[in-house]
Short mmCIF file of C-alpha atoms and ligand atoms in Angstrom, two decimals:
data_model
loop_
_atom_site.label_atom_id
_atom_site.label_comp_id
_atom_site.label_asym_id
_atom_site.label_seq_id
_atom_site.Cartn_x
_atom_site.Cartn_y
_atom_site.Cartn_z
CA MET M 1 -2.36 -19.97 11.51
CA ILE M 2 -4.85 -17.41 11.19
CA ASN M 3 -3.77 -15.09 13.98
CA ALA M 4 -0.17 -14.64 12.76
CA THR M 5 0.94 -11.15 11.31
CA LEU M 6 2.21 -10.91 7.94
CA ARG M 7 5.89 -11.26 9.02
CA GLU M 8 5.60 -14.37 11.35
CA LEU M 9 3.64 -15.90 7.38
CA SER M 10 6.77 -14.68 6.07
CA VAL M 11 9.14 -16.46 8.16
CA ALA M 12 6.80 -19.40 7.99
CA LEU M 13 6.97 -19.68 3.99
CA ALA M 14 10.74 -19.51 4.08
CA ALA M 15 11.46 -21.96 6.35
CA LYS M 16 8.55 -24.45 4.47
CA ARG M 17 6.68 -24.90 7.68
CA ILE M 18 3.70 -24.17 5.22
CA SER M 19 3.33 -23.66 1.87
CA ALA M 20 1.83 -20.97 -0.24
CA VAL M 21 -1.08 -23.78 -0.88
CA GLU M 22 -1.95 -24.40 2.12
CA LEU M 23 -2.06 -21.22 3.22
CA ALA M 24 -4.50 -20.33 0.91
CA THR M 25 -6.17 -23.31 1.70
CA LEU M 26 -6.90 -22.90 5.27
CA PHE M 27 -8.30 -19.17 4.99
CA LEU M 28 -10.28 -20.73 1.46
CA ASP M 29 -12.02 -22.75 3.83
CA ARG M 30 -12.65 -20.56 6.64
CA ILE M 31 -14.41 -18.22 3.75
CA GLN M 32 -16.67 -21.27 2.87
CA ARG M 33 -17.46 -21.39 6.60
CA LEU M 34 -18.00 -18.14 7.41
CA ASN M 35 -18.27 -15.97 4.78
CA PRO M 36 -22.47 -17.53 4.17
CA ALA M 37 -23.47 -15.73 7.52
CA LEU M 38 -20.97 -12.34 7.27
CA ASN M 39 -20.81 -11.45 3.32
CA ALA M 40 -17.75 -9.80 3.31
CA PHE M 41 -17.25 -11.28 0.23
CA ILE M 42 -18.80 -11.00 -3.37
CA THR M 43 -16.71 -13.04 -4.98
CA VAL M 44 -14.38 -16.02 -4.55
CA ASP M 45 -12.23 -18.55 -7.11
CA ARG M 46 -10.89 -21.26 -5.34
CA ASP M 47 -8.78 -22.07 -8.99
CA LYS M 48 -7.61 -18.96 -9.55
CA THR M 49 -6.76 -18.35 -6.11
CA LEU M 50 -5.02 -21.82 -5.82
CA GLU M 51 -3.10 -21.30 -9.32
CA MET M 52 -1.56 -18.33 -7.79
CA ALA M 53 -0.31 -19.95 -4.67
CA ARG M 54 1.02 -22.60 -6.82
CA ALA M 55 2.99 -19.89 -8.66
CA ALA M 56 4.64 -18.05 -5.55
CA ASP M 57 5.40 -21.83 -3.83
CA VAL M 58 7.35 -22.45 -7.04
CA ARG M 59 8.89 -19.16 -6.39
CA LEU M 60 9.50 -20.33 -2.64
CA ALA M 61 11.04 -22.93 -3.93
CA ALA M 62 13.32 -20.76 -6.54
CA GLY M 63 14.77 -18.70 -3.83
CA ASP M 64 13.02 -16.15 -5.55
CA ALA M 65 10.94 -14.77 -3.24
CA GLY M 66 9.91 -11.74 -1.50
CA PRO M 67 8.57 -10.89 1.89
CA LEU M 68 5.17 -10.99 1.00
CA THR M 69 5.34 -14.27 -1.64
CA GLY M 70 2.83 -16.52 -1.03
CA ILE M 71 0.69 -14.53 1.48
CA PRO M 72 -3.12 -14.69 0.45
CA LEU M 73 -5.11 -10.82 0.22
CA ALA M 74 -7.79 -9.34 -0.41
CA TYR M 75 -8.97 -6.59 -2.33
CA LYS M 76 -12.32 -4.15 -1.87
CA ASP M 77 -13.86 -4.77 -5.19
CA ILE M 78 -13.46 -1.16 -6.45
CA PHE M 79 -9.92 -2.51 -7.54
CA CYS M 80 -9.97 -3.64 -11.31
CA THR M 81 -8.57 -7.28 -10.97
CA GLU M 82 -8.10 -8.96 -14.95
CA GLY M 83 -10.04 -11.88 -15.52
CA TRP M 84 -12.69 -10.99 -12.26
CA LEU M 85 -15.32 -10.06 -12.01
CA THR M 86 -15.52 -6.53 -10.63
CA THR M 87 -18.33 -4.74 -8.82
CA CYS M 88 -17.77 -1.56 -6.97
CA GLY M 89 -20.48 -3.30 -5.54
CA SER M 90 -23.08 -2.63 -7.63
CA LYS M 91 -25.69 -4.07 -10.13
CA MET M 92 -23.99 -1.43 -13.03
CA LEU M 93 -21.19 -3.39 -12.54
CA SER M 94 -22.22 -6.88 -11.51
CA ASN M 95 -21.68 -8.20 -15.25
CA PHE M 96 -17.98 -6.79 -15.46
CA VAL M 97 -14.93 -8.74 -15.79
CA SER M 98 -11.94 -6.71 -15.47
CA PRO M 99 -9.80 -7.03 -18.58
CA TYR M 100 -6.88 -5.43 -17.22
CA ASP M 101 -5.18 -5.34 -13.20
CA ALA M 102 -4.96 -1.81 -11.15
CA HIS M 103 -1.85 -0.58 -10.17
CA VAL M 104 -1.89 -2.16 -6.43
CA VAL M 105 -2.86 -5.10 -8.06
CA GLU M 106 -0.38 -5.32 -10.26
CA ARG M 107 2.54 -4.45 -7.34
CA PHE M 108 0.89 -6.84 -4.82
CA LYS M 109 1.06 -9.68 -7.94
CA SER M 110 4.68 -9.12 -8.54
CA ALA M 111 5.34 -8.86 -4.83
CA GLY M 112 4.10 -12.95 -5.15
CA MET M 113 1.00 -11.88 -2.95
CA VAL M 114 -2.01 -14.78 -3.76
CA THR M 115 -5.54 -12.69 -4.33
CA LEU M 116 -8.15 -14.21 -2.45
CA GLY M 117 -11.29 -12.74 -3.06
CA LYS M 118 -13.39 -9.73 -3.86
CA CYS M 119 -14.69 -7.71 -0.80
CA ASN M 120 -18.01 -6.39 -0.55
CA MET M 121 -18.46 -2.84 -0.16
CA ASP M 122 -20.74 0.09 -0.16
CA GLU M 123 -21.73 0.75 -3.90
CA PHE M 124 -19.58 3.00 -5.91
CA ALA M 125 -17.63 3.64 -2.25
CA MET M 126 -20.41 5.74 -1.01
CA GLY M 127 -21.32 4.80 2.28
CA SER M 128 -20.16 4.39 6.06
CA SER M 129 -22.15 1.00 7.12
CA ASN M 130 -22.07 -1.36 3.86
CA GLU M 131 -26.21 -1.17 3.77
CA THR M 132 -26.00 0.51 0.20
CA SER M 133 -24.33 -2.63 -1.32
CA PHE M 134 -26.03 -4.17 -4.42
CA TYR M 135 -24.58 -7.74 -2.70
CA GLY M 136 -26.14 -7.11 0.65
CA PRO M 137 -24.80 -5.81 3.98
CA VAL M 138 -22.15 -7.14 5.50
CA LYS M 139 -22.14 -8.05 9.06
CA ASN M 140 -19.49 -6.92 11.72
CA PRO M 141 -17.89 -10.06 13.53
CA TRP M 142 -17.26 -8.55 16.71
CA ASN M 143 -21.69 -8.68 16.55
CA THR M 144 -23.02 -9.73 13.87
CA ASP M 145 -26.14 -7.28 14.51
CA ARG M 146 -24.36 -4.64 13.90
CA VAL M 147 -22.66 -2.74 10.54
CA PRO M 148 -18.83 -3.36 10.12
CA GLY M 149 -18.65 0.08 9.09
CA GLY M 150 -17.77 1.39 5.36
CA SER M 151 -17.04 1.70 2.36
CA SER M 152 -14.32 -0.69 3.30
CA GLY M 153 -16.48 -2.78 5.15
CA GLY M 154 -15.89 -5.92 3.50
CA SER M 155 -12.43 -6.21 3.69
CA ALA M 156 -12.78 -5.29 7.46
CA ALA M 157 -14.98 -7.96 8.34
CA ALA M 158 -12.67 -10.06 6.18
CA ILE M 159 -9.72 -9.49 8.29
CA ALA M 160 -11.80 -9.45 11.93
CA ALA M 161 -12.98 -12.76 11.08
CA ARG M 162 -9.89 -14.08 10.26
CA LEU M 163 -11.15 -14.84 6.66
CA ALA M 164 -7.88 -12.97 5.15
CA PRO M 165 -4.23 -11.76 6.65
CA ALA M 166 -5.05 -8.75 5.26
CA ALA M 167 -7.01 -6.40 2.36
CA THR M 168 -6.92 -3.23 0.43
CA GLY M 169 -8.89 -0.77 1.06
CA THR M 170 -10.09 2.74 -0.52
CA ASP M 171 -10.51 5.96 1.43
CA THR M 172 -12.43 8.71 0.17
CA GLY M 173 -14.08 10.22 2.96
CA GLY M 174 -12.44 8.03 5.67
CA SER M 175 -13.59 4.50 4.32
CA ILE M 176 -10.72 2.60 5.55
CA ARG M 177 -10.47 4.67 8.48
CA GLN M 178 -13.40 3.89 9.65
CA PRO M 179 -14.62 0.83 8.94
CA ALA M 180 -10.82 -0.57 10.46
CA ALA M 181 -12.27 1.12 13.69
CA LEU M 182 -15.50 -0.45 13.95
CA SER M 183 -14.46 -3.82 12.85
CA GLY M 184 -11.05 -3.72 15.43
CA LEU M 185 -8.27 -3.20 12.98
CA THR M 186 -5.53 -0.66 12.20
CA GLY M 187 -5.89 0.44 8.36
CA LEU M 188 -4.18 3.28 6.72
CA LYS M 189 -4.75 6.19 4.08
CA PRO M 190 -1.41 7.50 2.88
CA THR M 191 -0.87 10.99 1.70
CA TYR M 192 -3.04 11.41 -1.53
CA GLY M 193 -0.82 10.74 -4.58
CA VAL M 194 1.79 7.88 -2.99
CA VAL M 195 -0.61 5.23 -4.08
CA SER M 196 -1.55 5.17 -7.89
CA ARG M 197 -5.64 5.47 -8.30
CA TYR M 198 -5.02 3.48 -11.61
CA GLY M 199 -7.66 0.78 -11.61
CA MET M 200 -9.26 1.73 -8.98
CA ILE M 201 -13.00 2.75 -9.86
CA ALA M 202 -13.01 6.30 -9.15
CA PHE M 203 -15.45 8.25 -6.55
CA ALA M 204 -14.12 11.96 -6.05
CA SER M 205 -10.90 11.69 -8.11
CA SER M 206 -9.41 14.31 -5.84
CA LEU M 207 -10.13 12.48 -2.92
CA ASP M 208 -9.78 8.97 -3.18
CA GLN M 209 -6.60 6.99 -1.73
CA ALA M 210 -6.21 3.33 -1.81
CA GLY M 211 -4.85 2.06 1.50
CA PRO M 212 -3.97 -1.27 3.34
CA MET M 213 -6.11 -2.78 5.97
CA ALA M 214 -4.76 -5.28 8.44
CA LYS M 215 -4.69 -6.37 12.23
CA SER M 216 -1.49 -4.81 12.74
CA VAL M 217 0.89 -1.21 12.11
CA GLU M 218 3.66 -3.15 10.83
CA ASP M 219 1.49 -5.94 8.58
CA CYS M 220 0.27 -1.98 7.05
CA ALA M 221 4.03 -0.54 6.80
CA LEU M 222 4.70 -3.42 4.69
CA LEU M 223 2.12 -3.58 2.39
CA LEU M 224 2.40 0.14 1.80
CA ASN M 225 5.96 -0.70 0.78
CA ALA M 226 4.61 -2.72 -1.96
CA MET M 227 1.56 -0.05 -2.81
CA ALA M 228 3.34 3.16 -2.74
CA GLY M 229 5.34 4.35 -6.06
CA PHE M 230 4.69 6.40 -8.64
CA ASP M 231 2.44 5.75 -11.73
CA SER M 232 2.60 7.53 -15.41
CA ARG M 233 -0.79 5.98 -15.73
CA ASP M 234 -2.04 8.22 -12.71
CA SER M 235 -2.26 11.99 -13.31
CA THR M 236 -1.87 12.75 -9.78
CA SER M 237 0.95 10.34 -8.61
CA LEU M 238 3.45 11.17 -7.01
CA GLU M 239 7.37 10.86 -8.18
CA ARG M 240 9.30 10.09 -4.83
CA PRO M 241 12.04 8.48 -3.45
CA ALA M 242 10.97 4.66 -2.79
CA GLN M 243 11.04 4.43 0.90
CA ASP M 244 10.90 1.54 3.57
CA TYR M 245 7.87 2.47 5.68
CA ALA M 246 8.92 -0.39 7.97
CA HIS M 247 12.30 0.61 8.82
CA ASP M 248 11.67 3.03 11.12
CA LEU M 249 9.15 1.35 13.76
CA GLU M 250 11.01 0.89 16.94
CA GLN M 251 12.06 4.74 16.62
CA PRO M 252 11.52 5.64 20.57
CA LEU M 253 8.97 8.19 21.03
CA ARG M 254 10.94 10.63 23.79
CA GLY M 255 10.29 14.28 21.91
CA LEU M 256 6.88 13.41 20.30
CA ARG M 257 4.54 16.63 20.01
CA ILE M 258 0.92 14.66 20.10
CA GLY M 259 -1.90 17.53 18.87
CA LEU M 260 -5.05 17.56 20.14
CA PRO M 261 -7.51 19.64 18.16
CA LYS M 262 -9.87 21.07 20.16
CA GLU M 263 -12.81 20.71 17.86
CA PHE M 264 -12.18 16.40 17.47
CA PHE M 265 -12.87 16.28 21.59
CA GLY M 266 -16.17 18.68 22.09
CA ASP M 267 -19.91 16.70 22.35
CA GLY M 268 -20.58 13.97 19.66
CA MET M 269 -18.08 11.64 20.98
CA GLU M 270 -20.10 8.95 22.54
CA PRO M 271 -18.77 8.70 26.04
CA GLY M 272 -17.18 5.02 25.85
CA VAL M 273 -14.78 6.54 22.77
CA ARG M 274 -14.52 9.66 24.79
CA ALA M 275 -12.55 7.55 27.95
CA ALA M 276 -10.60 4.83 25.36
CA VAL M 277 -9.14 7.31 23.02
CA GLU M 278 -8.22 9.57 26.67
CA ALA M 279 -6.51 6.10 27.66
CA ALA M 280 -4.43 5.58 24.45
CA LEU M 281 -3.11 9.66 24.85
CA ALA M 282 -2.23 8.55 28.53
CA GLU M 283 -0.02 5.55 27.26
CA TYR M 284 1.70 7.58 24.89
CA ARG M 285 2.41 10.24 27.58
CA LYS M 286 4.07 7.24 29.26
CA LEU M 287 5.96 6.64 25.93
CA GLY M 288 7.54 9.74 26.32
CA ALA M 289 5.32 11.76 23.79
CA SER M 290 3.53 14.99 25.29
CA THR M 291 0.30 16.45 24.18
CA VAL M 292 -0.20 19.98 23.13
CA GLU M 293 -3.94 21.39 22.62
CA ILE M 294 -3.90 22.38 18.73
CA SER M 295 -7.03 23.84 16.49
CA LEU M 296 -8.55 23.25 13.54
CA PRO M 297 -11.13 26.12 13.34
CA SER M 298 -12.44 25.19 9.45
CA SER M 299 -12.85 22.09 10.66
CA GLY M 300 -16.45 22.23 11.46
CA LEU M 301 -16.72 22.93 7.99
CA SER M 302 -15.37 19.54 6.54
CA VAL M 303 -18.66 17.23 6.27
CA PRO M 304 -20.89 20.19 4.65
CA ALA M 305 -17.80 20.94 1.93
CA TYR M 306 -17.03 17.25 1.10
CA TYR M 307 -20.30 16.24 0.65
CA VAL M 308 -20.50 19.37 -2.54
CA ILE M 309 -16.92 18.40 -3.67
CA ALA M 310 -17.14 14.31 -3.43
CA PRO M 311 -20.78 14.65 -4.99
CA ALA M 312 -19.73 16.68 -7.62
CA GLU M 313 -16.97 14.26 -8.62
CA ALA M 314 -18.63 11.70 -8.39
CA SER M 315 -21.72 12.97 -11.11
CA SER M 316 -18.89 13.46 -13.56
CA ASN M 317 -16.89 9.93 -12.91
CA LEU M 318 -20.30 8.10 -12.95
CA SER M 319 -21.23 10.04 -16.33
CA ARG M 320 -19.53 7.08 -18.11
CA PHE M 321 -22.09 4.22 -17.03
CA ASP M 322 -24.64 4.67 -19.97
CA GLY M 323 -25.05 1.11 -20.60
CA VAL M 324 -23.51 1.82 -23.80
CA ARG M 325 -19.53 0.34 -23.36
CA TYR M 326 -19.86 -2.16 -20.72
CA GLY M 327 -21.94 -2.81 -17.08
CA TYR M 328 -25.60 -3.13 -17.02
CA ARG M 329 -27.85 -2.13 -19.54
CA ALA M 330 -31.71 -1.87 -19.20
CA PRO M 331 -33.05 -5.29 -21.15
CA GLU M 332 -35.70 -3.19 -23.19
CA TYR M 333 -36.08 0.74 -24.11
CA VAL M 334 -37.47 2.21 -27.11
CA ASP M 335 -34.83 4.92 -28.13
CA LEU M 336 -30.97 5.20 -27.31
CA ALA M 337 -32.25 8.41 -24.89
CA ASP M 338 -34.56 5.38 -23.20
CA MET M 339 -31.59 3.14 -22.94
CA TYR M 340 -29.25 5.58 -21.07
CA ARG M 341 -32.17 6.69 -18.93
CA LYS M 342 -33.44 3.31 -18.22
CA SER M 343 -29.93 1.35 -17.60
CA ARG M 344 -28.86 4.18 -15.28
CA ALA M 345 -32.07 4.06 -13.39
CA GLN M 346 -31.96 0.12 -13.00
CA GLY M 347 -28.45 0.00 -12.54
CA PHE M 348 -27.53 2.20 -9.79
CA GLY M 349 -28.22 2.53 -6.24
CA GLU M 350 -30.31 5.14 -3.74
CA GLU M 351 -27.41 6.82 -2.50
CA VAL M 352 -25.68 6.49 -5.57
CA LYS M 353 -28.87 8.47 -7.39
CA ARG M 354 -28.66 10.96 -4.10
CA ARG M 355 -25.11 11.90 -5.07
CA ILE M 356 -25.74 12.21 -8.51
CA LEU M 357 -28.32 14.80 -8.04
CA ILE M 358 -26.72 16.38 -5.72
CA GLY M 359 -23.39 16.73 -7.57
CA THR M 360 -25.48 17.85 -11.12
CA TYR M 361 -27.08 20.47 -9.11
CA VAL M 362 -24.05 21.95 -7.16
CA LEU M 363 -22.12 21.83 -10.78
CA SER M 364 -25.00 23.21 -12.27
CA HIS M 365 -25.03 27.06 -13.74
CA GLY M 366 -26.17 29.62 -11.20
CA TYR M 367 -25.26 27.15 -8.20
CA TYR M 368 -21.22 26.59 -9.14
CA ASP M 369 -19.76 29.27 -7.76
CA ALA M 370 -22.70 29.30 -4.46
CA TYR M 371 -21.84 25.65 -3.60
CA TYR M 372 -18.97 24.00 -5.69
CA LEU M 373 -16.63 27.04 -5.31
CA GLN M 374 -17.43 27.91 -1.63
CA ALA M 375 -16.33 24.46 -1.22
CA GLN M 376 -13.65 24.32 -2.49
CA LYS M 377 -12.51 27.84 -0.72
CA ILE M 378 -13.18 25.84 2.34
CA ARG M 379 -10.95 22.85 1.32
CA ARG M 380 -8.50 25.42 0.79
CA LEU M 381 -8.95 25.97 4.19
CA ILE M 382 -8.75 23.48 5.65
CA ALA M 383 -6.02 22.62 4.44
CA ASN M 384 -4.18 25.86 6.09
CA ASP M 385 -5.33 25.25 9.47
CA PHE M 386 -3.28 21.65 9.15
CA VAL M 387 0.06 23.41 7.87
CA GLU M 388 -0.67 25.70 10.59
CA ALA M 389 -1.14 22.88 13.39
CA PHE M 390 1.78 21.39 12.48
CA LYS M 391 3.88 24.14 13.31
CA HIS M 392 2.80 23.22 16.82
CA CYS M 393 2.76 19.21 17.03
CA ASP M 394 4.31 16.15 14.90
CA ILE M 395 1.29 14.21 14.67
CA ILE M 396 -2.19 14.96 15.50
CA ALA M 397 -4.49 12.09 17.21
CA GLY M 398 -8.00 12.26 18.33
CA PRO M 399 -11.08 9.87 18.01
CA THR M 400 -11.40 7.79 13.89
CA ALA M 401 -15.39 7.96 14.20
CA PRO M 402 -17.77 9.57 16.87
CA GLY M 403 -19.27 5.79 18.20
CA THR M 404 -18.53 2.19 17.69
CA ALA M 405 -20.16 0.43 15.41
CA PHE M 406 -24.26 0.75 15.05
CA GLU M 407 -27.51 -1.58 14.23
CA PHE M 408 -28.19 -2.00 10.64
CA GLY M 409 -30.99 0.68 9.77
CA ALA M 410 -30.45 2.66 12.21
CA LYS M 411 -28.72 5.42 10.02
CA SER M 412 -29.66 4.69 6.49
CA ASN M 413 -32.86 5.79 6.66
CA ASP M 414 -30.97 9.92 7.47
CA PRO M 415 -28.40 10.57 4.96
CA VAL M 416 -26.91 13.14 7.37
CA GLN M 417 -26.91 11.07 10.59
CA MET M 418 -24.76 8.82 8.38
CA TYR M 419 -22.51 11.36 7.01
CA LEU M 420 -22.15 12.71 10.26
CA SER M 421 -19.70 9.11 10.97
CA ASP M 422 -16.96 10.71 9.16
CA ILE M 423 -16.84 14.27 11.04
CA TYR M 424 -13.48 13.28 11.89
CA THR M 425 -11.94 11.69 9.17
CA ILE M 426 -12.75 13.63 6.02
CA PRO M 427 -10.49 16.58 7.18
CA ALA M 428 -7.19 14.97 6.25
CA ASN M 429 -8.81 13.82 2.54
CA LEU M 430 -9.78 17.15 1.74
CA ALA M 431 -6.26 18.76 2.96
CA GLY M 432 -4.88 15.37 1.44
CA LEU M 433 -2.86 14.20 4.66
CA PRO M 434 -1.90 10.54 5.43
CA GLY M 435 -4.36 9.14 8.24
CA MET M 436 -4.92 6.39 9.86
CA SER M 437 -6.99 4.11 12.67
CA LEU M 438 -5.67 1.82 15.15
CA PRO M 439 -7.74 -0.35 17.38
CA CYS M 440 -7.56 1.36 21.00
CA GLY M 441 -10.09 -0.36 23.34
CA PHE M 442 -13.75 -1.35 23.54
CA ASP M 443 -16.88 -0.13 24.56
CA ALA M 444 -19.43 -1.54 27.03
CA GLY M 445 -20.99 -3.94 24.74
CA LYS M 446 -17.36 -5.15 23.63
CA LEU M 447 -17.26 -3.28 20.57
CA PRO M 448 -14.11 -2.28 19.09
CA ILE M 449 -12.75 2.00 19.12
CA GLY M 450 -10.29 3.31 16.86
CA LEU M 451 -7.74 6.13 17.57
CA GLN M 452 -7.00 8.24 14.62
CA LEU M 453 -3.42 9.37 14.38
CA ILE M 454 -2.96 11.98 11.11
CA GLY M 455 0.29 13.01 9.76
CA ASN M 456 2.27 16.02 8.14
CA TYR M 457 2.74 15.44 4.16
CA PHE M 458 4.31 12.04 3.21
CA ASP M 459 5.50 11.40 6.83
CA GLU M 460 3.81 7.77 6.80
CA ALA M 461 6.77 6.66 8.75
CA ARG M 462 6.55 8.79 11.80
CA MET M 463 2.89 7.65 11.58
CA LEU M 464 3.71 4.29 11.69
CA ASN M 465 6.03 4.70 13.91
CA VAL M 466 3.67 6.77 16.43
CA ALA M 467 1.07 3.46 15.89
CA HIS M 468 3.46 0.79 16.08
CA ARG M 469 5.16 2.03 19.23
CA TYR M 470 1.48 1.73 20.73
CA GLN M 471 0.45 -1.42 19.90
CA GLN M 472 3.99 -2.83 21.57
CA VAL M 473 2.65 -1.72 24.80
CA THR M 474 -1.06 -3.00 24.39
CA ASP M 475 -2.93 -5.42 22.76
CA TRP M 476 -6.29 -4.95 21.66
CA HIS M 477 -4.58 -4.82 17.71
CA ALA M 478 -4.68 -8.45 18.91
CA GLN M 479 -7.85 -9.58 19.85
CA MET M 480 -10.26 -11.73 17.57
CA PRO M 481 -14.03 -11.31 17.95
CA LYS M 482 -15.41 -14.89 19.39
CA GLY M 483 -17.71 -16.35 16.69
CA SER M 484 -14.65 -16.20 14.03
CA ALA M 485 -12.57 -19.19 16.07
N1 LIG N 1 -18.98 7.44 4.02
C1 LIG N 1 -18.26 8.55 3.25
C2 LIG N 1 -19.09 9.04 1.75
O1 LIG N 1 -19.95 7.86 2.33
C3 LIG N 1 -16.67 7.92 2.85
C4 LIG N 1 -16.33 7.06 1.60
C5 LIG N 1 -15.01 6.59 1.49
O2 LIG N 1 -14.09 6.95 1.55
N2 LIG N 1 -15.13 6.01 0.15
O3 LIG N 1 -18.62 9.41 1.00
#
């Protein structure tokens, strides 16, 4: 059962081979046994989970079940979950029990999914290694001396170690795709606006997008079916006809043109990553696709533009954490201003403070034109590059991350090195395009490697189809870390 796909779990539940309570118990027991060494979960609440599982069993018995009813799901701790602690990996929210559910959580609950717990993450989703969490680092199940990637590192480790069949993540600059790559999983960031951000604690609102993380492409498609859809509570949510993302998975790839950005295949990629990505492209050619070289000339400016825009938005979004309405408040202070200062100084970690400082700086009078406006112009150029590229190809492929899972501490003292982990993922966020990562091999140290696909706007179904066909002829995605049996 722990290696089963969501479709297999659904069939087993419908056939009464297992109940939702038994399934939830199986994963809760694994969490109890394996999580202490991994630190993938911040909150687990057995009683609440089992109560939801019992409700799912009632629906299953009554013939009122959908394809996801009774299947356990873990949430990145950035999603507000009614009655559950929702920390966003921060001391600032270490006492915050959400009074409401995020849109995504509402959707999964009405589909009958069973909440398994809340996953560890980089503080306020700022990081690529899960080392910035107030709750401590998460270990990579493939090698516990290594990071799982970030910021959705807890979600990634939970699935890789089979503590959960699937989880949610969020991707502002790569936080679904990069941990998926480093932990041997499949993860998808939808087109900006496809999934409502309501109830997702805001980092950089013009970039944040929620998406599924799971073992396979098909699992991601089924989860996206539940997550996607219009929500009037998010002003950037898009109204589009409902779509079944799992419908076209089997389409043949004959005639597909895969664009390879020459900027993604230069120096900077580890040789093991390059070899695995090249081998995946060879596999695609066997499936009938052709590859064409394309260029994204402005993509080299993605990381600097992102590190102006994302901190600018973060500094504004995080101004709400003032110790007054909710969240952490310093125990001692002399007056109101002192209370603000101390609460924020004590409640936020180093990386979050660094971003607030950068963001406040680039938005301040005198620097706004030089930095923020300039970054916005670069963002437009990057988006235009993709528009041009998609005239010559149907989908773009390349590495997800320049390297495999690195050791704890390897990059935490050098923010720029850490920021470069997202060099291949950030362009899709800046352009608002859908992207995904799927396992395409291992390096010499048996660490997973991710292949990135970037689709055109709203072309998730095509991207999933392209990814699924690859998983039908390879088994990288089906492999499991040794220590997790
Ligand atoms: N690693 C990037 C950052 O630290 C992206 C994070 C994300 O996608 N949430 O900002």
